[in-house]
Amino acid sequence: MRSTIEATASLTDGSTLRHERLFIGGAWVEPEDGGLMESIDPSQGRPWAVVAYGGSRDVAKAVDAARSALEGPWGRMPGHERAALMRRFADLYRERARALAVLETRDSGRALRESLADVSGHATAYHWWASLADKHAGRTIPIDDSVHAFTTRVPVGVVGAITPWNVPLMAASWKLGPALAAGCTVVLKPAEHTPVASLELGRLFEEAGFPPGVVNVVPGFGKDGAGEHLVAHPGVDKIAFTGEGATAQAILRAGGDTMKRFTFELGGKSPHIIFADADLEQALNAATNSAWTLCGQSCALGSRVLVQRPVYDRVVEEFVRRAGRVRVGPPLDEATHMGPQAHGEQLAKTLSYIDIGRAEGAELVAGGHRLTGPEHAAGYFVEPTVFANVSNGMRIAREEIFGPVAALIPFDDEEEAVALANDSSYGLTAGLWTGDVGRAHRVAARIRAGMVWVNTYRFIRWSTPYGGFKGSGWGRENGVEALDSYLETRTTVISTTGRFPDAYAR
């Protein structure tokens, strides 16, 4: 099989990349009951790669390999040695970051300038997680001198990591980092739409010298496929999933009988609040970026833009003007701001919501169409789209579109802004812009979201906990809090006397 660098070179010569093996137990193996699937280049609407996918026997083999590593060399390895391997992997990742970013762009359609900015930071994240590999100590519990009581933190076990198609490498890092730092082993199941870059991670783990089975990569389908088999497998101790809420509910039904742990990072319909006293230029920079970055395909984006009435008309005008400046085109061109939707189904969904917005009476002031020019016609491109005079009860304000569609909603005062922000089944992220420090604290404290940004937006780092309230998920990724969900606490009590009274003595 070709290396990442060789695979990247093939992207420009018109050939089809072939990745026909799974990474299981430290070896590249052909699927037993899976097969081969095509990965579609969303900027061209045609296959660019042929990739292996796994079935039930492949998943079982991967889980067995992960269990063997957990009970063998990886489970016996001290934390500082695990950390050294993780750092070696991180250094290799940094060397190959551009190649990985190109693969992710070709697979998902994400603009290369975005992929490069994102993927280039993952190595630092892996280094940060490595720094915690020998830090999860227990504690001594004082009782009396007859016993010595203490706790230890031990890995939860084999983790099934199921990642989405919008940011496959970032989502993988958010799961692999804490799992490996905790001492777990992993079966990584990337989305069927974007498997290529995740398979290349297997090569990096192999090159870094990880023991066989510590990380296994098995792409595949969700329902009736590798994802469902991984969730239901009794040998998997935890599922870490990023994706849709409906899928999370199906995962709970499929995996609940085994009493495994679950963490879910799900959807969002995030409020991005602009008060009249804000630095409007900076707020607009953030709000328009948040509306259209990743072609709108991110759960954290501020797709509900709540604007105080004194500045509402100006914000609408600026959104329209700036939408016209967005360069939509071939994602591998580093001058491109926004690439296509990641696959045909998502394109159809986005276009359907634009129709819904019109039918609901929202005012379409920019965009709203599929692009059909010479460089767009074959791909899944949509114009940056803006709806004005949206009410919070409309479907385009309540349901996650996952496309470049901004809904601009006016409000009068602070109370109304908070009420609108919280009037959602989601609670992942939120942002607000104001020049009043008191208001910043008041509003941030009242918003029901897992992450609130004030006078900035989408500032996410490996050290800042990320996750949602309400329908946006369970648990947290990133930050030391994420490590907890990959660890169990064991309490040990040792008698210092060795005596135990006979309860039945006369």
Short mmCIF file of C-alpha atoms in Angstrom, two decimals:
data_model
loop_
_atom_site.label_atom_id
_atom_site.label_comp_id
_atom_site.label_asym_id
_atom_site.label_seq_id
_atom_site.Cartn_x
_atom_site.Cartn_y
_atom_site.Cartn_z
CA MET A 1 0.00 0.00 0.00
CA ARG A 2 1.14 3.51 -0.76
CA SER A 3 2.15 5.94 1.94
CA THR A 4 0.29 9.13 2.76
CA ILE A 5 2.73 11.19 0.69
CA GLU A 6 2.35 8.89 -2.32
CA ALA A 7 -1.41 8.88 -1.94
CA THR A 8 -1.44 12.67 -1.85
CA ALA A 9 0.60 12.84 -5.05
CA SER A 10 -2.05 10.74 -6.78
CA LEU A 11 -4.67 13.42 -6.17
CA THR A 12 -3.43 15.56 -9.03
CA ASP A 13 -2.80 12.92 -11.71
CA GLY A 14 -6.42 11.83 -12.19
CA SER A 15 -5.90 8.31 -10.90
CA THR A 16 -8.10 6.60 -8.33
CA LEU A 17 -6.67 6.12 -4.87
CA ARG A 18 -7.12 2.55 -3.65
CA HIS A 19 -7.09 1.78 0.08
CA GLU A 20 -8.28 -1.83 0.01
CA ARG A 21 -7.32 -3.06 3.48
CA LEU A 22 -8.40 -2.45 7.05
CA PHE A 23 -5.97 -1.77 9.89
CA ILE A 24 -6.58 -4.47 12.51
CA GLY A 25 -4.19 -5.87 15.08
CA GLY A 26 -1.25 -3.91 13.72
CA ALA A 27 -1.64 -5.37 10.22
CA TRP A 28 -3.28 -4.34 6.96
CA VAL A 29 -5.87 -7.01 6.21
CA GLU A 30 -8.52 -7.54 3.57
CA PRO A 31 -12.13 -7.40 4.80
CA GLU A 32 -13.59 -10.77 5.78
CA ASP A 33 -17.26 -9.91 5.37
CA GLY A 34 -17.05 -6.27 4.39
CA GLY A 35 -15.97 -5.17 0.94
CA LEU A 36 -14.94 -2.16 -1.09
CA MET A 37 -16.79 1.14 -1.41
CA GLU A 38 -16.26 4.30 -3.42
CA SER A 39 -15.48 7.63 -1.80
CA ILE A 40 -17.04 10.49 -3.76
CA ASP A 41 -15.22 13.76 -4.40
CA PRO A 42 -18.02 16.23 -3.58
CA SER A 43 -16.46 18.94 -5.70
CA GLN A 44 -16.71 16.68 -8.76
CA GLY A 45 -19.60 14.39 -7.88
CA ARG A 46 -17.63 11.30 -8.85
CA PRO A 47 -15.43 8.68 -7.12
CA TRP A 48 -11.86 9.59 -6.32
CA ALA A 49 -10.98 6.63 -4.06
CA VAL A 50 -11.88 3.00 -3.46
CA VAL A 51 -11.75 2.07 0.21
CA ALA A 52 -12.18 -1.09 2.26
CA TYR A 53 -15.07 -1.31 4.70
CA GLY A 54 -15.73 -3.80 7.46
CA GLY A 55 -18.54 -6.15 8.36
CA SER A 56 -19.46 -7.98 11.57
CA ARG A 57 -16.51 -10.40 11.44
CA ASP A 58 -14.08 -7.56 10.77
CA VAL A 59 -15.43 -5.64 13.75
CA ALA A 60 -15.19 -8.75 15.95
CA LYS A 61 -11.59 -9.26 14.86
CA ALA A 62 -10.77 -5.62 15.66
CA VAL A 63 -12.40 -5.82 19.09
CA ASP A 64 -10.47 -9.03 19.86
CA ALA A 65 -7.24 -7.32 18.81
CA ALA A 66 -8.02 -4.32 21.02
CA ARG A 67 -8.81 -6.62 23.95
CA SER A 68 -5.56 -8.54 23.50
CA ALA A 69 -3.55 -5.32 23.48
CA LEU A 70 -5.40 -4.08 26.57
CA GLU A 71 -4.67 -7.28 28.47
CA GLY A 72 -1.16 -7.51 27.06
CA PRO A 73 1.62 -5.02 26.30
CA TRP A 74 -0.44 -1.82 26.28
CA GLY A 75 -2.22 -2.63 29.53
CA ARG A 76 1.10 -3.38 31.26
CA MET A 77 2.88 -0.33 29.85
CA PRO A 78 3.54 2.46 32.37
CA GLY A 79 2.06 5.85 31.63
CA HIS A 80 5.32 7.54 30.74
CA GLU A 81 6.01 4.92 28.07
CA ARG A 82 2.53 5.36 26.60
CA ALA A 83 3.20 9.09 26.58
CA ALA A 84 6.45 8.58 24.66
CA LEU A 85 4.63 6.61 21.96
CA MET A 86 1.92 9.25 21.74
CA ARG A 87 4.56 11.96 21.32
CA ARG A 88 6.23 9.96 18.55
CA PHE A 89 2.86 9.66 16.84
CA ALA A 90 2.25 13.42 17.30
CA ASP A 91 5.59 14.27 15.70
CA LEU A 92 4.82 12.05 12.71
CA TYR A 93 1.39 13.65 12.48
CA ARG A 94 2.97 17.11 12.38
CA GLU A 95 5.29 16.02 9.55
CA ARG A 96 2.38 14.68 7.50
CA ALA A 97 -0.18 17.37 8.43
CA ARG A 98 -0.40 18.91 4.99
CA ALA A 99 -0.81 15.53 3.29
CA LEU A 100 -3.51 14.57 5.78
CA ALA A 101 -5.29 17.89 5.23
CA VAL A 102 -5.29 17.34 1.47
CA LEU A 103 -6.79 13.88 1.93
CA GLU A 104 -9.50 15.25 4.21
CA THR A 105 -10.28 18.03 1.73
CA ARG A 106 -10.57 15.61 -1.18
CA ASP A 107 -12.78 13.29 0.86
CA SER A 108 -15.07 15.88 2.46
CA GLY A 109 -14.92 18.91 0.17
CA ARG A 110 -13.73 21.15 2.98
CA ALA A 111 -11.73 24.12 1.70
CA LEU A 112 -8.03 23.31 1.95
CA ARG A 113 -7.25 26.58 3.73
CA GLU A 114 -9.60 25.44 6.52
CA SER A 115 -8.31 21.86 6.59
CA LEU A 116 -4.71 23.06 6.85
CA ALA A 117 -5.50 25.45 9.70
CA ASP A 118 -7.33 22.70 11.58
CA VAL A 119 -5.15 19.64 10.95
CA SER A 120 -1.94 21.55 11.60
CA GLY A 121 -2.98 21.95 15.23
CA HIS A 122 -3.80 18.31 15.93
CA ALA A 123 -0.20 17.35 16.71
CA THR A 124 -0.18 19.83 19.58
CA ALA A 125 -3.40 18.29 20.86
CA TYR A 126 -1.88 14.80 20.83
CA HIS A 127 1.17 16.15 22.68
CA TRP A 128 -1.13 17.68 25.28
CA TRP A 129 -2.92 14.38 25.79
CA ALA A 130 0.43 12.61 26.06
CA SER A 131 1.30 14.94 28.94
CA LEU A 132 -1.67 13.50 30.89
CA ALA A 133 -0.87 9.82 30.30
CA ASP A 134 0.93 9.47 33.62
CA LYS A 135 -1.03 12.07 35.59
CA HIS A 136 -4.35 10.35 36.38
CA ALA A 137 -3.49 9.39 39.93
CA GLY A 138 -5.92 8.25 42.61
CA ARG A 139 -6.08 9.50 46.18
CA THR A 140 -5.66 8.23 49.70
CA ILE A 141 -8.80 8.23 51.85
CA PRO A 142 -8.13 8.79 55.55
CA ILE A 143 -10.27 6.59 57.82
CA ASP A 144 -8.36 5.21 60.82
CA ASP A 145 -5.17 3.25 61.45
CA SER A 146 -6.86 -0.14 60.97
CA VAL A 147 -7.08 0.24 57.19
CA HIS A 148 -5.33 1.86 54.30
CA ALA A 149 -7.93 3.01 51.76
CA PHE A 150 -7.04 4.44 48.38
CA THR A 151 -8.34 4.83 44.84
CA THR A 152 -6.73 4.12 41.50
CA ARG A 153 -7.84 5.25 38.04
CA VAL A 154 -7.90 2.45 35.49
CA PRO A 155 -8.84 2.50 31.78
CA VAL A 156 -12.48 1.81 30.98
CA GLY A 157 -11.32 -0.76 28.41
CA VAL A 158 -11.97 -1.14 24.69
CA VAL A 159 -13.42 2.00 23.11
CA GLY A 160 -15.49 2.16 19.94
CA ALA A 161 -14.88 5.61 18.45
CA ILE A 162 -17.42 6.59 15.78
CA THR A 163 -16.55 9.79 13.94
CA PRO A 164 -18.53 12.06 11.56
CA TRP A 165 -17.95 13.05 7.96
CA ASN A 166 -17.53 16.80 8.45
CA VAL A 167 -14.27 16.87 10.47
CA PRO A 168 -13.03 13.26 10.56
CA LEU A 169 -9.47 13.97 11.71
CA MET A 170 -10.42 16.49 14.38
CA ALA A 171 -13.12 14.20 15.74
CA ALA A 172 -10.66 11.30 15.77
CA SER A 173 -8.15 13.35 17.76
CA TRP A 174 -10.82 14.27 20.31
CA LYS A 175 -11.39 10.57 20.96
CA LEU A 176 -8.02 8.95 20.39
CA GLY A 177 -6.17 11.51 22.53
CA PRO A 178 -7.98 10.94 25.84
CA ALA A 179 -8.56 7.23 25.18
CA LEU A 180 -4.85 6.51 24.69
CA ALA A 181 -3.82 8.81 27.54
CA ALA A 182 -6.17 6.83 29.81
CA GLY A 183 -4.66 3.53 28.67
CA CYS A 184 -7.65 2.35 26.62
CA THR A 185 -7.49 0.63 23.26
CA VAL A 186 -9.60 1.77 20.33
CA VAL A 187 -11.56 0.59 17.33
CA LEU A 188 -12.02 3.68 15.15
CA LYS A 189 -15.02 3.61 12.79
CA PRO A 190 -14.93 6.65 10.48
CA ALA A 191 -17.99 7.71 8.52
CA GLU A 192 -18.51 5.93 5.22
CA HIS A 193 -18.45 9.28 3.37
CA THR A 194 -14.94 10.25 4.56
CA PRO A 195 -12.81 7.19 5.43
CA VAL A 196 -9.52 7.88 3.66
CA ALA A 197 -7.64 10.19 6.06
CA SER A 198 -8.68 8.07 9.05
CA LEU A 199 -7.20 4.95 7.45
CA GLU A 200 -3.93 6.85 7.06
CA LEU A 201 -3.86 7.30 10.84
CA GLY A 202 -3.31 3.55 11.06
CA ARG A 203 -0.07 3.95 9.15
CA LEU A 204 1.12 6.62 11.58
CA PHE A 205 0.34 4.44 14.61
CA GLU A 206 2.17 1.58 12.92
CA GLU A 207 5.19 3.76 12.15
CA ALA A 208 5.22 5.21 15.68
CA GLY A 209 5.64 1.69 17.11
CA PHE A 210 2.35 1.22 18.95
CA PRO A 211 1.76 -2.40 19.99
CA PRO A 212 -0.56 -4.28 17.62
CA GLY A 213 -4.24 -3.79 18.39
CA VAL A 214 -3.97 -0.58 20.41
CA VAL A 215 -5.64 1.33 17.57
CA ASN A 216 -7.65 -0.39 14.83
CA VAL A 217 -9.32 1.40 11.92
CA VAL A 218 -12.44 -0.17 10.39
CA PRO A 219 -14.46 2.10 8.09
CA GLY A 220 -17.98 1.06 7.34
CA PHE A 221 -21.64 1.88 7.31
CA GLY A 222 -23.73 2.68 10.37
CA LYS A 223 -27.07 0.88 10.34
CA ASP A 224 -26.62 -2.85 9.67
CA GLY A 225 -22.91 -2.23 9.21
CA ALA A 226 -19.67 -1.83 11.12
CA GLY A 227 -21.10 0.92 13.30
CA GLU A 228 -24.06 -1.11 14.53
CA HIS A 229 -21.89 -4.20 15.11
CA LEU A 230 -19.37 -2.15 17.07
CA VAL A 231 -22.07 -0.63 19.26
CA ALA A 232 -23.69 -3.98 20.04
CA HIS A 233 -20.47 -5.94 20.60
CA PRO A 234 -20.25 -7.09 24.24
CA GLY A 235 -16.46 -6.74 24.15
CA VAL A 236 -16.67 -2.96 23.70
CA ASP A 237 -16.70 -1.09 27.01
CA LYS A 238 -17.45 2.42 25.76
CA ILE A 239 -18.81 4.14 22.67
CA ALA A 240 -17.66 7.69 21.89
CA PHE A 241 -19.87 9.06 19.12
CA THR A 242 -20.12 12.32 17.23
CA GLY A 243 -23.11 12.79 14.94
CA GLU A 244 -26.87 13.21 14.83
CA GLY A 245 -29.19 12.88 17.80
CA ALA A 246 -31.36 10.29 16.07
CA THR A 247 -28.29 8.12 15.52
CA ALA A 248 -27.33 8.49 19.18
CA GLN A 249 -30.78 7.23 20.17
CA ALA A 250 -30.33 4.21 17.89
CA ILE A 251 -26.91 3.60 19.45
CA LEU A 252 -28.46 3.57 22.91
CA ARG A 253 -31.04 1.03 21.80
CA ALA A 254 -28.43 -1.19 20.15
CA GLY A 255 -25.81 -0.99 22.89
CA GLY A 256 -27.80 -0.51 26.08
CA ASP A 257 -28.11 -4.23 26.83
CA THR A 258 -24.35 -4.51 27.35
CA MET A 259 -24.29 -1.65 29.91
CA LYS A 260 -21.35 0.01 28.18
CA ARG A 261 -20.56 3.66 28.65
CA PHE A 262 -21.56 6.32 26.14
CA THR A 263 -20.45 9.83 25.34
CA PHE A 264 -22.31 11.75 22.65
CA GLU A 265 -21.32 14.98 20.91
CA LEU A 266 -24.44 15.79 18.92
CA GLY A 267 -26.02 18.66 17.05
CA GLY A 268 -26.57 22.32 17.72
CA LYS A 269 -28.53 25.35 16.61
CA SER A 270 -26.28 27.84 18.29
CA PRO A 271 -27.35 31.42 19.05
CA HIS A 272 -24.87 34.12 18.07
CA ILE A 273 -26.06 37.27 19.87
CA ILE A 274 -25.08 40.76 18.72
CA PHE A 275 -26.00 43.59 21.09
CA ALA A 276 -26.20 47.17 19.85
CA ASP A 277 -23.24 48.19 22.02
CA ALA A 278 -20.92 45.61 20.45
CA ASP A 279 -17.88 46.36 18.31
CA LEU A 280 -19.97 45.71 15.21
CA GLU A 281 -17.11 45.20 12.78
CA GLN A 282 -15.59 42.44 14.92
CA ALA A 283 -18.99 40.90 15.61
CA LEU A 284 -19.73 40.76 11.90
CA ASN A 285 -16.35 39.20 11.17
CA ALA A 286 -17.18 36.42 13.60
CA ALA A 287 -20.84 36.01 12.70
CA THR A 288 -20.29 35.74 8.94
CA ASN A 289 -17.32 33.42 9.40
CA SER A 290 -19.38 31.25 11.70
CA ALA A 291 -22.25 31.15 9.23
CA TRP A 292 -20.24 29.84 6.30
CA THR A 293 -17.06 28.18 7.49
CA LEU A 294 -16.97 24.46 6.76
CA CYS A 295 -19.76 25.21 4.27
CA GLY A 296 -22.01 25.47 7.34
CA GLN A 297 -21.33 21.83 8.22
CA SER A 298 -20.42 22.18 11.88
CA CYS A 299 -22.60 21.73 14.94
CA ALA A 300 -20.90 24.67 16.69
CA LEU A 301 -21.63 27.32 14.09
CA GLY A 302 -23.81 30.28 15.04
CA SER A 303 -26.59 29.61 12.55
CA ARG A 304 -29.14 31.63 14.58
CA VAL A 305 -27.86 35.22 14.55
CA LEU A 306 -29.80 37.21 17.15
CA VAL A 307 -29.41 40.95 16.53
CA GLN A 308 -30.60 43.86 18.66
CA ARG A 309 -33.00 46.05 16.66
CA PRO A 310 -30.97 49.32 16.62
CA VAL A 311 -28.28 47.60 14.54
CA TYR A 312 -30.40 44.93 12.83
CA ASP A 313 -30.71 46.59 9.42
CA ARG A 314 -26.98 47.26 9.25
CA VAL A 315 -26.19 43.65 10.17
CA VAL A 316 -28.53 42.40 7.43
CA GLU A 317 -26.87 44.70 4.88
CA GLU A 318 -23.41 43.52 5.91
CA PHE A 319 -24.36 39.86 5.75
CA VAL A 320 -25.62 40.39 2.21
CA ARG A 321 -22.50 42.29 1.19
CA ARG A 322 -20.13 39.77 2.72
CA ALA A 323 -21.98 36.80 1.26
CA GLY A 324 -21.06 38.21 -2.14
CA ARG A 325 -17.37 38.20 -1.19
CA VAL A 326 -17.21 34.49 -0.32
CA ARG A 327 -15.19 32.60 -2.95
CA VAL A 328 -16.97 29.29 -3.50
CA GLY A 329 -15.02 26.89 -5.63
CA PRO A 330 -12.62 23.94 -5.94
CA PRO A 331 -11.62 23.06 -2.37
CA LEU A 332 -7.99 22.23 -3.22
CA ASP A 333 -7.48 25.80 -4.44
CA GLU A 334 -6.12 27.65 -1.42
CA ALA A 335 -7.84 30.84 -2.64
CA THR A 336 -11.22 29.15 -2.12
CA HIS A 337 -13.13 30.20 0.99
CA MET A 338 -15.92 27.63 0.85
CA GLY A 339 -16.11 24.25 -0.82
CA PRO A 340 -19.13 22.06 -1.56
CA GLN A 341 -21.51 20.21 0.69
CA ALA A 342 -19.86 16.94 1.68
CA HIS A 343 -22.22 14.59 -0.15
CA GLY A 344 -25.33 14.52 -2.28
CA GLU A 345 -27.73 13.81 0.56
CA GLN A 346 -26.53 16.86 2.46
CA LEU A 347 -26.86 19.03 -0.63
CA ALA A 348 -30.47 17.93 -1.02
CA LYS A 349 -31.15 18.58 2.67
CA THR A 350 -29.74 22.11 2.54
CA LEU A 351 -31.68 23.00 -0.60
CA SER A 352 -34.88 21.63 0.97
CA TYR A 353 -34.43 23.87 4.03
CA ILE A 354 -33.95 26.89 1.80
CA ASP A 355 -37.32 26.07 0.26
CA ILE A 356 -38.77 25.64 3.77
CA GLY A 357 -37.48 29.07 4.79
CA ARG A 358 -39.16 30.70 1.81
CA ALA A 359 -42.41 28.86 2.49
CA GLU A 360 -42.34 29.92 6.16
CA GLY A 361 -42.21 33.58 5.15
CA ALA A 362 -38.58 34.36 5.95
CA GLU A 363 -37.02 36.94 3.63
CA LEU A 364 -34.27 35.45 1.45
CA VAL A 365 -31.79 38.32 1.06
CA ALA A 366 -28.71 36.48 -0.25
CA GLY A 367 -27.93 33.20 -1.97
CA GLY A 368 -30.38 30.36 -1.86
CA HIS A 369 -29.34 28.44 -4.94
CA ARG A 370 -27.14 25.58 -6.05
CA LEU A 371 -24.18 26.86 -8.06
CA THR A 372 -24.09 25.65 -11.66
CA GLY A 373 -21.17 27.51 -13.22
CA PRO A 374 -18.37 25.73 -15.12
CA GLU A 375 -16.34 24.88 -12.02
CA HIS A 376 -19.41 24.08 -9.89
CA ALA A 377 -21.86 22.14 -12.04
CA ALA A 378 -20.59 18.63 -11.29
CA GLY A 379 -20.21 19.20 -7.55
CA TYR A 380 -22.45 19.87 -4.56
CA PHE A 381 -21.98 23.64 -4.26
CA VAL A 382 -24.47 25.99 -2.60
CA GLU A 383 -24.34 29.77 -2.37
CA PRO A 384 -23.82 31.38 1.05
CA THR A 385 -27.41 32.01 2.07
CA VAL A 386 -29.01 34.61 4.35
CA PHE A 387 -32.58 34.78 5.60
CA ALA A 388 -33.75 38.00 7.33
CA ASN A 389 -36.82 38.65 9.47
CA VAL A 390 -36.76 35.13 10.79
CA SER A 391 -38.79 34.20 13.84
CA ASN A 392 -37.44 31.70 16.33
CA GLY A 393 -40.44 29.44 15.75
CA MET A 394 -39.56 28.79 12.11
CA ARG A 395 -38.02 25.44 11.19
CA ILE A 396 -34.95 27.14 9.74
CA ALA A 397 -34.34 28.57 13.22
CA ARG A 398 -35.08 25.39 15.17
CA GLU A 399 -33.71 22.51 13.11
CA GLU A 400 -30.09 21.81 12.27
CA ILE A 401 -29.57 22.42 8.54
CA PHE A 402 -25.82 21.74 8.37
CA GLY A 403 -25.45 24.01 5.38
CA PRO A 404 -24.31 27.61 4.74
CA VAL A 405 -27.64 29.13 5.79
CA ALA A 406 -27.79 31.98 8.31
CA ALA A 407 -31.07 32.97 9.99
CA LEU A 408 -31.10 36.59 11.24
CA ILE A 409 -33.53 37.11 14.12
CA PRO A 410 -34.21 40.57 15.67
CA PHE A 411 -34.65 41.15 19.40
CA ASP A 412 -35.35 44.14 21.64
CA ASP A 413 -33.57 43.69 24.97
CA GLU A 414 -31.38 41.45 27.08
CA GLU A 415 -34.27 39.43 28.48
CA GLU A 416 -35.58 38.63 25.04
CA ALA A 417 -32.10 37.70 23.79
CA VAL A 418 -31.65 35.17 26.60
CA ALA A 419 -35.15 33.77 26.09
CA LEU A 420 -34.57 33.32 22.35
CA ALA A 421 -31.12 31.81 22.88
CA ASN A 422 -32.49 29.20 25.29
CA ASP A 423 -35.63 28.46 23.28
CA SER A 424 -34.08 25.46 21.54
CA SER A 425 -33.89 21.72 22.00
CA TYR A 426 -30.12 22.09 21.61
CA GLY A 427 -27.53 23.52 23.95
CA LEU A 428 -24.09 23.01 22.47
CA THR A 429 -22.48 26.43 22.01
CA ALA A 430 -23.41 30.11 22.03
CA GLY A 431 -21.75 33.44 21.43
CA LEU A 432 -22.44 37.03 22.37
CA TRP A 433 -20.96 40.41 21.50
CA THR A 434 -21.26 43.40 23.82
CA GLY A 435 -19.20 46.30 25.10
CA ASP A 436 -20.73 46.01 28.58
CA VAL A 437 -18.72 43.68 30.80
CA GLY A 438 -21.59 43.33 33.24
CA ARG A 439 -23.95 42.25 30.48
CA ALA A 440 -21.32 39.81 29.21
CA HIS A 441 -21.27 38.03 32.57
CA ARG A 442 -25.03 38.19 33.10
CA VAL A 443 -25.95 36.78 29.72
CA ALA A 444 -23.20 34.15 29.56
CA ALA A 445 -24.29 32.82 32.97
CA ARG A 446 -27.90 32.42 31.83
CA ILE A 447 -27.38 30.68 28.50
CA ARG A 448 -28.02 26.95 28.59
CA ALA A 449 -25.07 25.80 26.50
CA GLY A 450 -21.94 23.78 27.12
CA MET A 451 -19.63 26.46 25.75
CA VAL A 452 -20.23 30.23 25.61
CA TRP A 453 -17.95 32.64 23.78
CA VAL A 454 -17.92 36.34 24.61
CA ASN A 455 -16.52 38.79 22.04
CA THR A 456 -15.06 35.88 20.10
CA TYR A 457 -16.48 32.78 18.49
CA ARG A 458 -15.56 29.13 17.90
CA PHE A 459 -12.46 29.35 20.06
CA ILE A 460 -11.90 25.63 20.72
CA ARG A 461 -8.75 24.02 22.06
CA TRP A 462 -7.78 20.57 23.29
CA SER A 463 -7.67 21.95 26.85
CA THR A 464 -11.16 23.52 26.86
CA PRO A 465 -14.04 21.12 27.65
CA TYR A 466 -16.50 20.83 24.79
CA GLY A 467 -19.96 19.32 24.82
CA GLY A 468 -23.60 20.17 25.16
CA PHE A 469 -26.64 20.57 27.33
CA LYS A 470 -30.07 19.17 26.43
CA GLY A 471 -30.21 17.43 23.05
CA SER A 472 -26.64 18.32 22.20
CA GLY A 473 -25.09 15.37 23.96
CA TRP A 474 -23.73 13.58 26.99
CA GLY A 475 -20.33 14.16 28.51
CA ARG A 476 -17.43 16.30 27.38
CA GLU A 477 -14.63 16.07 24.88
CA ASN A 478 -11.34 17.93 25.34
CA GLY A 479 -10.01 19.22 28.63
CA VAL A 480 -9.09 17.06 31.59
CA GLU A 481 -12.83 16.46 32.03
CA ALA A 482 -12.80 14.30 28.89
CA LEU A 483 -10.27 11.95 30.46
CA ASP A 484 -12.74 11.00 33.19
CA SER A 485 -15.07 9.25 30.75
CA TYR A 486 -12.24 6.93 29.67
CA LEU A 487 -11.32 5.97 33.24
CA GLU A 488 -12.89 3.87 35.98
CA THR A 489 -12.26 4.48 39.68
CA ARG A 490 -11.25 1.47 41.76
CA THR A 491 -11.33 1.72 45.56
CA THR A 492 -8.97 -0.55 47.48
CA VAL A 493 -9.17 -1.06 51.25
CA ILE A 494 -6.31 -2.95 52.93
CA SER A 495 -6.48 -3.94 56.58
CA THR A 496 -3.36 -3.09 58.56
CA THR A 497 -4.21 -5.70 61.23
CA GLY A 498 -5.45 -8.64 59.19
CA ARG A 499 -8.18 -9.25 61.78
CA PHE A 500 -11.87 -9.75 61.11
CA PRO A 501 -14.33 -10.53 63.96
CA ASP A 502 -16.35 -13.73 64.02
CA ALA A 503 -19.91 -12.46 63.78
CA TYR A 504 -21.30 -15.76 64.99
CA ALA A 505 -19.15 -16.32 68.08
CA ARG A 506 -21.05 -17.04 71.35
#
